[in-house]
Coordinates of N, CA and C in Angstrom, one line a residue:
M953 N -38.8 -19.6 40.2 CA -39.7 -19.6 39.0 C -39.6 -20.9 38.3
S954 N -40.8 -21.5 37.9 CA -40.7 -22.7 37.2 C -40.3 -22.7 35.7
V955 N -40.0 -23.7 35.1 CA -39.6 -23.7 33.7 C -40.7 -23.0 32.9
W956 N -42.0 -23.4 33.2 CA -43.0 -23.0 32.3 C -43.4 -21.5 32.5
S957 N -43.1 -21.1 33.8 CA -43.3 -19.6 34.0 C -42.2 -18.8 33.3
S958 N -41.0 -19.4 33.3 CA -39.9 -18.8 32.5 C -40.2 -18.7 31.0
L959 N -40.8 -19.9 30.5 CA -41.1 -19.9 29.1 C -42.2 -18.9 28.8
G960 N -43.1 -18.8 29.6 CA -44.2 -17.8 29.4 C -43.6 -16.4 29.3
A961 N -42.7 -16.1 30.2 CA -42.0 -14.8 30.2 C -41.3 -14.5 29.0
I962 N -40.6 -15.5 28.5 CA -39.8 -15.4 27.2 C -40.7 -15.2 26.0
V963 N -41.8 -16.0 25.9 CA -42.7 -15.8 24.8 C -43.3 -14.4 24.8
N964 N -43.8 -13.9 26.0 CA -44.3 -12.6 26.0 C -43.3 -11.5 25.7
A965 N -42.0 -11.8 26.0 CA -41.0 -10.8 25.7 C -40.6 -10.7 24.3
I966 N -40.7 -11.9 23.7 CA -40.3 -12.0 22.2 C -41.3 -11.4 21.3
G967 N -42.5 -11.4 21.7 CA -43.5 -10.8 20.8 C -43.7 -11.5 19.6
T968 N -43.7 -10.9 18.5 CA -43.8 -11.6 17.2 C -42.5 -12.1 16.6
G969 N -42.6 -12.9 15.5 CA -41.5 -13.4 14.9 C -40.7 -12.3 14.1
G970 N -40.1 -12.8 13.1 CA -39.3 -11.7 12.4 C -37.9 -12.1 12.2
A971 N -37.1 -11.2 11.8 CA -35.6 -11.3 11.6 C -35.0 -11.5 12.9
Q972 N -34.0 -12.4 12.8 CA -33.1 -12.8 14.0 C -34.0 -13.3 15.2
F973 N -35.1 -14.0 14.9 CA -35.9 -14.4 15.9 C -35.2 -15.4 16.8
V974 N -34.4 -16.4 16.2 CA -33.7 -17.3 17.0 C -32.6 -16.7 17.9
D975 N -32.0 -15.6 17.4 CA -31.0 -14.9 18.2 C -31.7 -14.2 19.4
R976 N -32.8 -13.6 19.2 CA -33.6 -13.0 20.3 C -34.0 -14.0 21.3
L977 N -34.4 -15.2 20.8 CA -34.9 -16.3 21.7 C -33.7 -16.7 22.6
V978 N -32.6 -17.0 22.0 CA -31.4 -17.5 22.7 C -30.9 -16.3 23.8
Q979 N -31.0 -15.0 23.4 CA -30.7 -14.0 24.3 C -31.6 -14.0 25.5
L980 N -32.8 -14.2 25.3 CA -33.9 -14.2 26.3 C -33.6 -15.3 27.4
V981 N -33.3 -16.5 26.7 CA -33.0 -17.6 27.6 C -31.7 -17.4 28.5
L982 N -30.7 -16.9 27.9 CA -29.5 -16.6 28.6 C -29.7 -15.5 29.7
A983 N -30.7 -14.6 29.5 CA -31.0 -13.5 30.4 C -31.8 -13.9 31.6
R984 N -32.3 -15.2 31.6 CA -33.2 -15.7 32.6 C -32.3 -15.8 34.0
P985 N -32.8 -15.2 35.1 CA -32.1 -15.3 36.3 C -32.0 -16.7 36.9
D986 N -32.8 -17.6 36.4 CA -32.9 -19.0 37.0 C -32.0 -19.9 36.2
G987 N -31.1 -19.4 35.4 CA -30.2 -20.1 34.7 C -30.7 -20.7 33.4
T988 N -29.9 -21.5 32.6 CA -30.3 -21.9 31.3 C -30.6 -23.3 31.1
S989 N -30.2 -24.2 32.0 CA -30.2 -25.6 31.7 C -31.6 -26.1 31.4
S990 N -32.6 -26.1 32.4 CA -33.9 -26.6 32.2 C -34.7 -25.7 31.2
V991 N -34.6 -24.4 31.2 CA -35.3 -23.5 30.4 C -34.7 -23.7 28.9
G992 N -33.4 -23.7 28.9 CA -32.8 -23.8 27.6 C -33.1 -25.2 26.9
F993 N -33.1 -26.2 27.7 CA -33.5 -27.6 27.2 C -34.9 -27.6 26.6
T994 N -35.9 -27.0 27.4 CA -37.2 -27.0 26.9 C -37.4 -26.2 25.7
V995 N -36.8 -25.0 25.6 CA -36.9 -24.1 24.5 C -36.4 -24.8 23.2
A996 N -35.1 -25.5 23.4 CA -34.5 -26.2 22.4 C -35.4 -27.3 21.7
M997 N -36.0 -28.1 22.7 CA -36.9 -29.2 22.3 C -38.1 -28.6 21.5
I998 N -38.7 -27.6 22.0 CA -39.9 -27.0 21.3 C -39.5 -26.5 19.9
A999 N -38.5 -25.8 19.8 CA -38.1 -25.1 18.5 C -37.6 -26.1 17.6
L1000 N -36.8 -27.1 18.0 CA -36.3 -28.1 17.1 C -37.4 -29.1 16.7
S1001 N -38.3 -29.3 17.5 CA -39.5 -30.1 17.1 C -40.3 -29.4 16.0
A1002 N -40.4 -28.1 16.2 CA -41.1 -27.3 15.2 C -40.4 -27.4 13.8
K1003 N -39.1 -27.2 13.8 CA -38.4 -27.4 12.6 C -38.5 -28.7 12.0
M1004 N -38.4 -29.7 12.8 CA -38.5 -31.1 12.3 C -39.9 -31.4 11.7
A1005 N -41.0 -30.8 12.3 CA -42.3 -30.9 11.8 C -42.4 -30.2 10.4
K1006 N -41.7 -29.1 10.2 CA -41.6 -28.3 9.0 C -40.9 -29.3 7.9
A1007 N -39.8 -29.9 8.3 CA -39.0 -30.6 7.4 C -39.8 -31.9 7.0
D1008 N -40.6 -32.4 7.9 CA -41.4 -33.6 7.6 C -42.7 -33.3 6.8
G1009 N -43.1 -32.0 7.0 CA -44.3 -31.5 6.3 C -45.6 -31.7 6.9
V1010 N -45.7 -32.3 8.2 CA -46.9 -32.6 8.8 C -46.6 -32.7 10.3
V1011 N -47.6 -32.3 11.1 CA -47.6 -32.6 12.5 C -48.8 -33.6 12.9
T1012 N -48.4 -34.9 13.2 CA -49.5 -35.8 13.5 C -49.9 -35.7 15.0
T1013 N -51.1 -36.3 15.3 CA -51.6 -36.4 16.6 C -50.6 -37.2 17.5
D1014 N -50.1 -38.3 16.9 CA -49.1 -39.1 17.6 C -47.9 -38.3 18.1
E1015 N -47.4 -37.4 17.2 CA -46.2 -36.6 17.6 C -46.7 -35.6 18.7
I1016 N -47.8 -35.1 18.7 CA -48.2 -34.1 19.7 C -48.3 -34.8 21.0
L1017 N -48.9 -36.1 21.0 CA -49.0 -36.9 22.2 C -47.6 -37.3 22.8
A1018 N -46.7 -37.6 21.8 CA -45.3 -37.9 22.2 C -44.6 -36.9 22.9
F1019 N -44.9 -35.5 22.4 CA -44.3 -34.3 23.1 C -44.9 -34.3 24.5
R1020 N -46.1 -34.5 24.6 CA -46.8 -34.4 26.0 C -46.3 -35.5 26.9
E1021 N -45.9 -36.6 26.4 CA -45.3 -37.6 27.2 C -44.0 -37.2 27.8
L1022 N -43.3 -36.4 27.0 CA -41.9 -35.8 27.5 C -42.1 -34.7 28.4
F1023 N -43.1 -33.9 28.2 CA -43.2 -32.7 28.9 C -44.6 -32.5 29.5
D1024 N -44.7 -32.4 30.9 CA -45.9 -32.2 31.5 C -46.3 -30.8 31.5
V1025 N -46.9 -30.3 30.4 CA -47.2 -28.8 30.3 C -48.4 -28.5 31.0
P1026 N -48.4 -27.6 32.0 CA -49.6 -27.1 32.6 C -50.5 -26.5 31.6
P1027 N -51.8 -26.8 31.8 CA -52.8 -26.2 30.9 C -52.7 -24.7 30.6
S1028 N -52.4 -24.0 31.7 CA -52.2 -22.5 31.6 C -51.0 -22.1 30.7
E1029 N -50.1 -23.0 30.4 CA -48.9 -22.7 29.6 C -49.0 -23.3 28.2
E1030 N -50.0 -24.0 27.9 CA -50.1 -24.7 26.6 C -50.1 -23.7 25.5
R1031 N -50.8 -22.6 25.7 CA -50.8 -21.5 24.7 C -49.4 -21.0 24.4
N1032 N -48.5 -20.8 25.3 CA -47.2 -20.3 25.3 C -46.4 -21.3 24.5
V1033 N -46.5 -22.5 24.7 CA -45.8 -23.6 24.1 C -46.2 -23.6 22.6
A1034 N -47.5 -23.5 22.4 CA -47.9 -23.6 21.0 C -47.5 -22.3 20.2
R1035 N -47.4 -21.2 20.9 CA -46.9 -19.9 20.3 C -45.5 -20.0 19.9
L1036 N -44.6 -20.5 20.8 CA -43.3 -20.7 20.5 C -43.0 -21.7 19.3
F1037 N -43.8 -22.8 19.4 CA -43.7 -23.8 18.3 C -44.0 -23.1 16.9
N1038 N -45.2 -22.4 16.8 CA -45.6 -21.8 15.6 C -44.6 -20.7 15.2
L1039 N -44.0 -19.9 16.0 CA -43.1 -18.9 15.6 C -41.8 -19.6 15.1
A1040 N -41.4 -20.6 15.7 CA -40.2 -21.3 15.1 C -40.4 -22.0 13.9
Q1041 N -41.6 -22.6 13.7 CA -41.9 -23.3 12.5 C -42.1 -22.3 11.3
E1042 N -42.6 -21.1 11.5 CA -42.8 -20.1 10.6 C -41.6 -19.3 10.1
D1043 N -40.6 -19.3 11.1 CA -39.4 -18.5 10.9 C -38.7 -19.0 9.6
I1044 N -38.3 -18.0 8.8 CA -37.6 -18.4 7.5 C -36.2 -19.0 7.7
A1045 N -35.6 -18.7 8.9 CA -34.3 -19.2 9.2 C -34.3 -20.7 9.1
G1046 N -33.3 -21.3 8.6 CA -33.3 -22.8 8.4 C -33.0 -23.5 9.7
F1047 N -33.3 -24.8 9.8 CA -33.2 -25.5 11.0 C -31.7 -25.6 11.4
E1048 N -30.8 -25.6 10.5 CA -29.4 -25.7 10.8 C -28.9 -24.4 11.7
V1049 N -29.5 -23.3 11.4 CA -29.3 -22.1 12.1 C -29.7 -22.3 13.5
Y1050 N -31.0 -22.8 13.6 CA -31.6 -23.1 15.0 C -30.7 -24.1 15.8
A1051 N -30.2 -25.1 15.2 CA -29.5 -26.1 15.8 C -28.2 -25.6 16.3
K1052 N -27.6 -24.7 15.5 CA -26.3 -24.1 15.9 C -26.5 -23.1 17.2
K1053 N -27.5 -22.3 17.0 CA -27.8 -21.3 18.0 C -28.1 -21.9 19.3
L1054 N -29.0 -22.9 19.3 CA -29.5 -23.5 20.5 C -28.5 -24.4 21.2
A1055 N -27.6 -25.0 20.3 CA -26.5 -25.8 20.9 C -25.5 -25.0 21.6
D1056 N -25.4 -23.7 21.3 CA -24.6 -22.8 22.0 C -25.1 -22.5 23.5
L1057 N -26.3 -22.9 23.7 CA -26.8 -22.8 25.1 C -26.2 -23.9 26.0
F1058 N -25.6 -24.9 25.4 CA -24.9 -26.0 26.2 C -23.5 -26.2 25.7
P1059 N -22.6 -25.2 25.9 CA -21.3 -25.4 25.4 C -20.5 -26.5 26.2
Y1060 N -19.9 -27.3 25.4 CA -19.1 -28.5 25.8 C -20.0 -29.6 26.6
D1061 N -21.3 -29.5 26.4 CA -22.2 -30.4 27.1 C -22.8 -31.4 26.1
R1062 N -22.1 -32.3 25.6 CA -22.5 -33.3 24.6 C -23.7 -34.2 25.2
K1063 N -23.7 -34.4 26.5 CA -24.7 -35.3 27.1 C -26.0 -34.7 26.9
T1064 N -26.2 -33.4 27.2 CA -27.5 -32.8 27.1 C -27.9 -32.7 25.7
L1065 N -26.9 -32.5 24.8 CA -27.3 -32.4 23.3 C -27.8 -33.8 22.9
L1066 N -27.2 -34.8 23.5 CA -27.6 -36.2 23.1 C -29.1 -36.4 23.7
D1067 N -29.4 -35.9 24.8 CA -30.7 -36.0 25.4 C -31.7 -35.3 24.4
I1068 N -31.3 -34.1 23.9 CA -32.3 -33.5 22.9 C -32.5 -34.3 21.7
L1069 N -31.4 -34.9 21.2 CA -31.5 -35.8 20.0 C -32.5 -37.0 20.3
D1070 N -32.3 -37.6 21.4 CA -33.1 -38.7 21.9 C -34.6 -38.3 22.0
G1071 N -34.8 -37.0 22.5 CA -36.2 -36.5 22.5 C -36.8 -36.3 21.2
L1072 N -36.0 -35.8 20.3 CA -36.5 -35.6 18.9 C -36.8 -37.0 18.2
F1073 N -36.0 -38.0 18.4 CA -36.2 -39.2 17.9 C -37.6 -39.8 18.5
H1074 N -37.7 -39.7 19.8 CA -38.9 -40.2 20.4 C -40.2 -39.5 19.8
I1075 N -40.1 -38.3 19.4 CA -41.3 -37.6 18.8 C -41.4 -38.1 17.3
A1076 N -40.2 -38.2 16.6 CA -40.2 -38.7 15.2 C -40.8 -40.1 15.0
K1077 N -40.6 -41.0 16.0 CA -41.1 -42.4 15.7 C -42.4 -42.6 16.5
A1078 N -43.0 -41.6 16.8 CA -44.4 -41.6 17.6 C -45.4 -42.3 16.7
D1079 N -45.3 -42.2 15.4 CA -46.4 -42.7 14.5 C -45.9 -44.1 14.0
G1080 N -44.9 -44.7 14.6 CA -44.5 -46.0 14.3 C -43.3 -46.2 13.4
V1081 N -42.9 -45.1 12.8 CA -41.8 -45.2 11.8 C -41.1 -43.9 11.8
V1082 N -39.8 -43.9 11.6 CA -39.0 -42.6 11.5 C -38.7 -42.5 10.0
H1083 N -39.4 -41.5 9.4 CA -39.4 -41.3 7.9 C -38.0 -40.8 7.5
E1084 N -37.7 -41.0 6.2 CA -36.4 -40.6 5.7 C -36.1 -39.1 5.8
S1085 N -37.2 -38.3 5.6 CA -37.0 -36.8 5.8 C -36.6 -36.5 7.3
E1086 N -37.2 -37.3 8.3 CA -36.8 -37.1 9.6 C -35.4 -37.5 10.0
I1087 N -35.1 -38.7 9.4 CA -33.7 -39.2 9.5 C -32.7 -38.2 9.0
G1088 N -33.0 -37.7 7.8 CA -32.1 -36.6 7.2 C -32.0 -35.4 8.1
Y1089 N -33.1 -34.9 8.6 CA -33.1 -33.8 9.5 C -32.3 -34.1 10.8
L1090 N -32.6 -35.2 11.4 CA -31.8 -35.6 12.7 C -30.4 -35.8 12.4
S1091 N -30.0 -36.3 11.3 CA -28.6 -36.5 11.0 C -27.9 -35.2 10.9
R1092 N -28.5 -34.2 10.2 CA -27.9 -32.9 10.1 C -27.9 -32.2 11.4
V1093 N -28.9 -32.3 12.2 CA -28.9 -31.7 13.6 C -27.8 -32.2 14.4
A1094 N -27.6 -33.6 14.3 CA -26.5 -34.3 15.1 C -25.1 -33.8 14.7
E1095 N -25.0 -33.5 13.4 CA -23.7 -33.0 12.8 C -23.5 -31.6 13.3
V1096 N -24.5 -30.8 13.3 CA -24.3 -29.4 13.8 C -24.0 -29.5 15.3
F1097 N -24.5 -30.4 16.0 CA -24.3 -30.6 17.5 C -22.8 -31.1 17.7
G1098 N -22.2 -31.6 16.7 CA -20.8 -32.1 16.8 C -20.6 -33.6 16.9
F1099 N -21.7 -34.3 16.6 CA -21.6 -35.8 16.6 C -21.2 -36.2 15.2
D1100 N -20.3 -37.2 15.1 CA -19.9 -37.7 13.8 C -20.8 -38.8 13.3
D1101 N -20.4 -39.3 12.1 CA -21.4 -40.3 11.5 C -21.5 -41.6 12.3
R1102 N -20.4 -42.0 12.9 CA -20.4 -43.2 13.6 C -21.3 -43.0 15.0
E1103 N -21.2 -41.8 15.6 CA -22.0 -41.6 16.7 C -23.5 -41.5 16.4
F1104 N -23.7 -40.9 15.2 CA -25.2 -40.8 14.8 C -25.8 -42.2 14.5
S1105 N -24.9 -43.0 13.9 CA -25.3 -44.3 13.5 C -25.7 -45.1 14.8
R1106 N -25.0 -44.9 15.9 CA -25.3 -45.5 17.1 C -26.6 -45.0 17.7
I1107 N -26.9 -43.7 17.6 CA -28.1 -43.2 18.1 C -29.3 -43.7 17.2
L1108 N -29.1 -43.8 15.9 CA -30.1 -44.3 15.1 C -30.4 -45.7 15.3
A1109 N -29.3 -46.5 15.6 CA -29.6 -47.9 15.8 C -30.3 -48.2 17.2
R1110 N -30.2 -47.3 18.1 CA -30.8 -47.4 19.4 C -32.4 -47.1 19.2
H1111 N -32.7 -46.3 18.2 CA -34.1 -46.0 18.1 C -34.8 -46.8 17.0
V1112 N -34.0 -47.2 16.0 CA -34.5 -48.0 14.9 C -33.8 -49.2 14.8
R1113 N -34.3 -50.3 15.7 CA -33.5 -51.5 15.9 C -33.8 -52.6 15.1
S1114 N -34.2 -52.4 13.8 CA -34.7 -53.4 13.0 C -33.4 -54.2 12.4
D1115 N -32.3 -53.7 12.3 CA -31.1 -54.5 11.8 C -30.5 -55.4 12.7
G1116 N -30.8 -55.3 14.0 CA -30.4 -56.2 15.1 C -28.9 -56.2 15.2
N1117 N -28.3 -55.0 15.2 CA -26.8 -54.9 15.5 C -26.6 -54.5 16.9
P1118 N -26.5 -55.4 17.8 CA -26.4 -55.0 19.2 C -25.1 -54.3 19.6
Y1119 N -24.0 -54.6 18.8 CA -22.7 -53.9 19.0 C -22.8 -52.4 18.7
E1120 N -23.5 -52.1 17.6 CA -23.7 -50.7 17.3 C -24.5 -49.9 18.4
V1121 N -25.5 -50.6 18.9 CA -26.3 -49.9 19.9 C -25.5 -49.7 21.2
L1122 N -24.6 -50.7 21.5 CA -23.8 -50.6 22.7 C -22.6 -49.6 22.5
G1123 N -22.1 -49.5 21.3 CA -21.1 -48.6 21.0 C -19.7 -49.1 21.0
L1124 N -19.6 -50.5 20.9 CA -18.3 -51.1 20.7 C -18.4 -52.1 19.6
G1125 N -17.3 -52.5 19.1 CA -17.3 -53.4 18.0 C -17.2 -54.9 18.4
P1126 N -17.5 -55.8 17.5 CA -17.5 -57.3 17.9 C -16.0 -57.8 18.3
E1127 N -15.1 -57.0 18.0 CA -13.7 -57.4 18.4 C -13.4 -57.1 19.9
A1128 N -14.2 -56.4 20.5 CA -14.0 -56.2 22.0 C -14.2 -57.4 22.8
S1129 N -13.4 -57.6 23.9 CA -13.4 -58.8 24.7 C -14.7 -58.7 25.5
D1130 N -15.1 -59.9 26.1 CA -16.2 -60.0 27.0 C -16.1 -59.0 28.1
G1131 N -14.9 -58.9 28.7 CA -14.7 -58.1 29.9 C -14.9 -56.6 29.5
E1132 N -14.4 -56.2 28.3 CA -14.5 -54.8 27.8 C -16.0 -54.5 27.5
L1133 N -16.7 -55.4 27.0 CA -18.1 -55.1 26.7 C -18.9 -55.0 27.9
K1134 N -18.7 -55.9 28.9 CA -19.4 -55.9 30.2 C -19.1 -54.5 30.9
A1135 N -17.9 -54.1 31.0 CA -17.5 -52.9 31.7 C -18.1 -51.6 31.0
H1136 N -18.2 -51.8 29.6 CA -18.8 -50.6 28.9 C -20.3 -50.6 29.1
Y1137 N -20.9 -51.7 29.1 CA -22.3 -51.8 29.3 C -22.8 -51.3 30.6
R1138 N -21.9 -51.6 31.7 CA -22.3 -51.1 33.0 C -22.1 -49.6 33.2
R1139 N -21.1 -49.0 32.4 CA -20.8 -47.5 32.5 C -22.1 -46.9 31.8
E1140 N -22.4 -47.4 30.6 CA -23.6 -46.8 29.9 C -24.9 -46.9 30.7
V1141 N -25.1 -48.0 31.4 CA -26.4 -48.1 32.2 C -26.3 -47.0 33.3
Q1142 N -25.1 -46.9 33.9 CA -25.0 -45.9 35.1 C -25.2 -44.5 34.5
E1143 N -24.7 -44.2 33.3 CA -24.9 -42.8 32.8 C -26.3 -42.6 32.4
T1144 N -27.1 -43.7 32.2 CA -28.4 -43.6 31.7 C -29.4 -43.3 32.8
H1145 N -29.0 -43.5 34.0 CA -29.9 -43.4 35.2 C -30.6 -42.0 35.1
P1146 N -31.9 -42.0 35.4 CA -32.7 -40.7 35.3 C -32.1 -39.6 36.2
D1147 N -31.5 -40.0 37.3 CA -30.9 -38.9 38.2 C -29.9 -38.1 37.5
R1148 N -29.1 -38.9 36.6 CA -28.1 -38.2 35.8 C -28.7 -37.2 34.9
L1149 N -29.8 -37.5 34.2 CA -30.4 -36.6 33.3 C -30.9 -35.4 34.1
I1150 N -31.7 -35.6 35.1 CA -32.2 -34.5 36.0 C -31.2 -33.6 36.4
A1151 N -30.0 -34.1 36.8 CA -28.9 -33.3 37.2 C -28.4 -32.4 36.2
R1152 N -28.6 -32.7 34.9 CA -28.1 -31.9 33.8 C -29.2 -30.9 33.4
G1153 N -30.3 -30.8 34.1 CA -31.4 -29.9 33.8 C -32.5 -30.4 33.0
V1154 N -32.5 -31.7 32.7 CA -33.5 -32.3 31.9 C -34.8 -32.4 32.8
P1155 N -35.9 -32.0 32.4 CA -37.2 -32.1 33.1 C -37.5 -33.6 33.7
E1156 N -38.0 -33.6 34.9 CA -38.2 -34.9 35.5 C -39.0 -35.8 34.7
E1157 N -40.0 -35.3 34.0 CA -40.9 -36.2 33.1 C -40.2 -36.8 32.0
F1158 N -39.0 -36.3 31.7 CA -38.1 -36.8 30.5 C -37.5 -38.0 30.8
V1159 N -37.8 -38.7 32.0 CA -37.2 -40.0 32.3 C -37.7 -41.1 31.3
R1160 N -38.7 -40.8 30.5 CA -39.1 -41.7 29.5 C -38.0 -42.0 28.5
I1161 N -37.2 -40.9 28.3 CA -36.1 -41.1 27.3 C -35.0 -41.9 28.0
A1162 N -34.8 -41.7 29.3 CA -33.8 -42.6 30.0 C -34.2 -44.0 29.9
N1163 N -35.5 -44.3 30.2 CA -36.0 -45.6 30.1 C -35.9 -46.3 28.8
D1164 N -36.2 -45.5 27.7 CA -36.1 -46.0 26.3 C -34.6 -46.4 26.1
R1165 N -33.7 -45.5 26.4 CA -32.3 -45.7 26.2 C -31.8 -47.0 26.9
L1166 N -32.3 -47.1 28.2 CA -31.9 -48.3 29.0 C -32.4 -49.6 28.4
A1167 N -33.7 -49.5 27.9 CA -34.2 -50.7 27.3 C -33.5 -51.1 26.0
A1168 N -33.0 -50.2 25.3 CA -32.1 -50.5 24.1 C -30.8 -51.1 24.5
L1169 N -30.2 -50.6 25.5 CA -29.0 -51.1 26.0 C -29.1 -52.5 26.6
N1170 N -30.2 -52.7 27.3 CA -30.4 -54.1 27.9 C -30.7 -55.1 26.8
E1171 N -31.4 -54.6 25.8 CA -31.7 -55.5 24.7 C -30.5 -55.9 23.9
A1172 N -29.7 -55.0 23.7 CA -28.4 -55.2 22.9 C -27.5 -56.1 23.8
W1173 N -27.3 -55.9 25.1 CA -26.5 -56.6 26.0 C -27.0 -58.1 26.1
A1174 N -28.3 -58.2 26.1 CA -28.9 -59.6 26.1 C -28.6 -60.4 24.8
K1175 N -28.6 -59.7 23.7 CA -28.3 -60.4 22.5 C -26.9 -60.8 22.5
I1176 N -26.0 -59.9 22.9 CA -24.5 -60.1 22.9 C -24.3 -61.3 23.8
C1177 N -24.8 -61.4 25.0 CA -24.6 -62.5 25.9 C -25.1 -63.8 25.4
A1178 N -26.2 -63.8 24.7 CA -26.7 -65.0 24.0 C -25.9 -65.5 22.9
E1179 N -25.3 -64.5 22.2 CA -24.4 -64.8 21.1 C -23.2 -65.5 21.5
R1180 N -22.6 -64.8 22.6 CA -21.3 -65.2 23.1 C -21.4 -66.3 24.2
G1181 N -22.5 -66.6 24.7 CA -22.7 -67.5 25.8 C -22.1 -67.0 27.1
I1182 N -22.2 -65.8 27.4 CA -21.7 -65.2 28.6 C -22.9 -64.8 29.6

């Protein structure tokens, strides 16, 4: 069964919103016979995008298009995606509750949680700027996911690259040697390969996130090489 067929089954089973909506949502994902990785990832992205839109106060056309860049939703399943989005957005449970419950779908899997954060950033910056309300939302979601301030600063620097700090994007300080920086850069590039994301259950069309992450790493490395003459 495809991810979208599974999503449709979940939406049909969950019915209306109401109390403990997110708990029922997580239970239905865990009960899927086809596992939780791809289905859980997709559900998490839809629900947390809905909560981000509520925090920001508006859903723009750019954000809708950005979501569609990440997920190739079949026309027959668009109604189910919209229904899940609306139910999550209308739920009185706060986004922190959603972040905690949905993170539990990926225990000890920080890489997939990072993929989710990158996806949310991609949607947030679709209109050309990441607003303060969105940064506040994403910062708190990252904290609930288990990322500390330094890790979030690195994620933020990768998506909002106006301050030009290539070391923060790469994840090492300027005190690191040329050899350490080069080895670290190569490991990061290897981990960013689209095949690595797909192996974690990330939908194939989500390679846009891998490409954006790789572009940020390459840009940072190029700046460091120019600065150090290496």
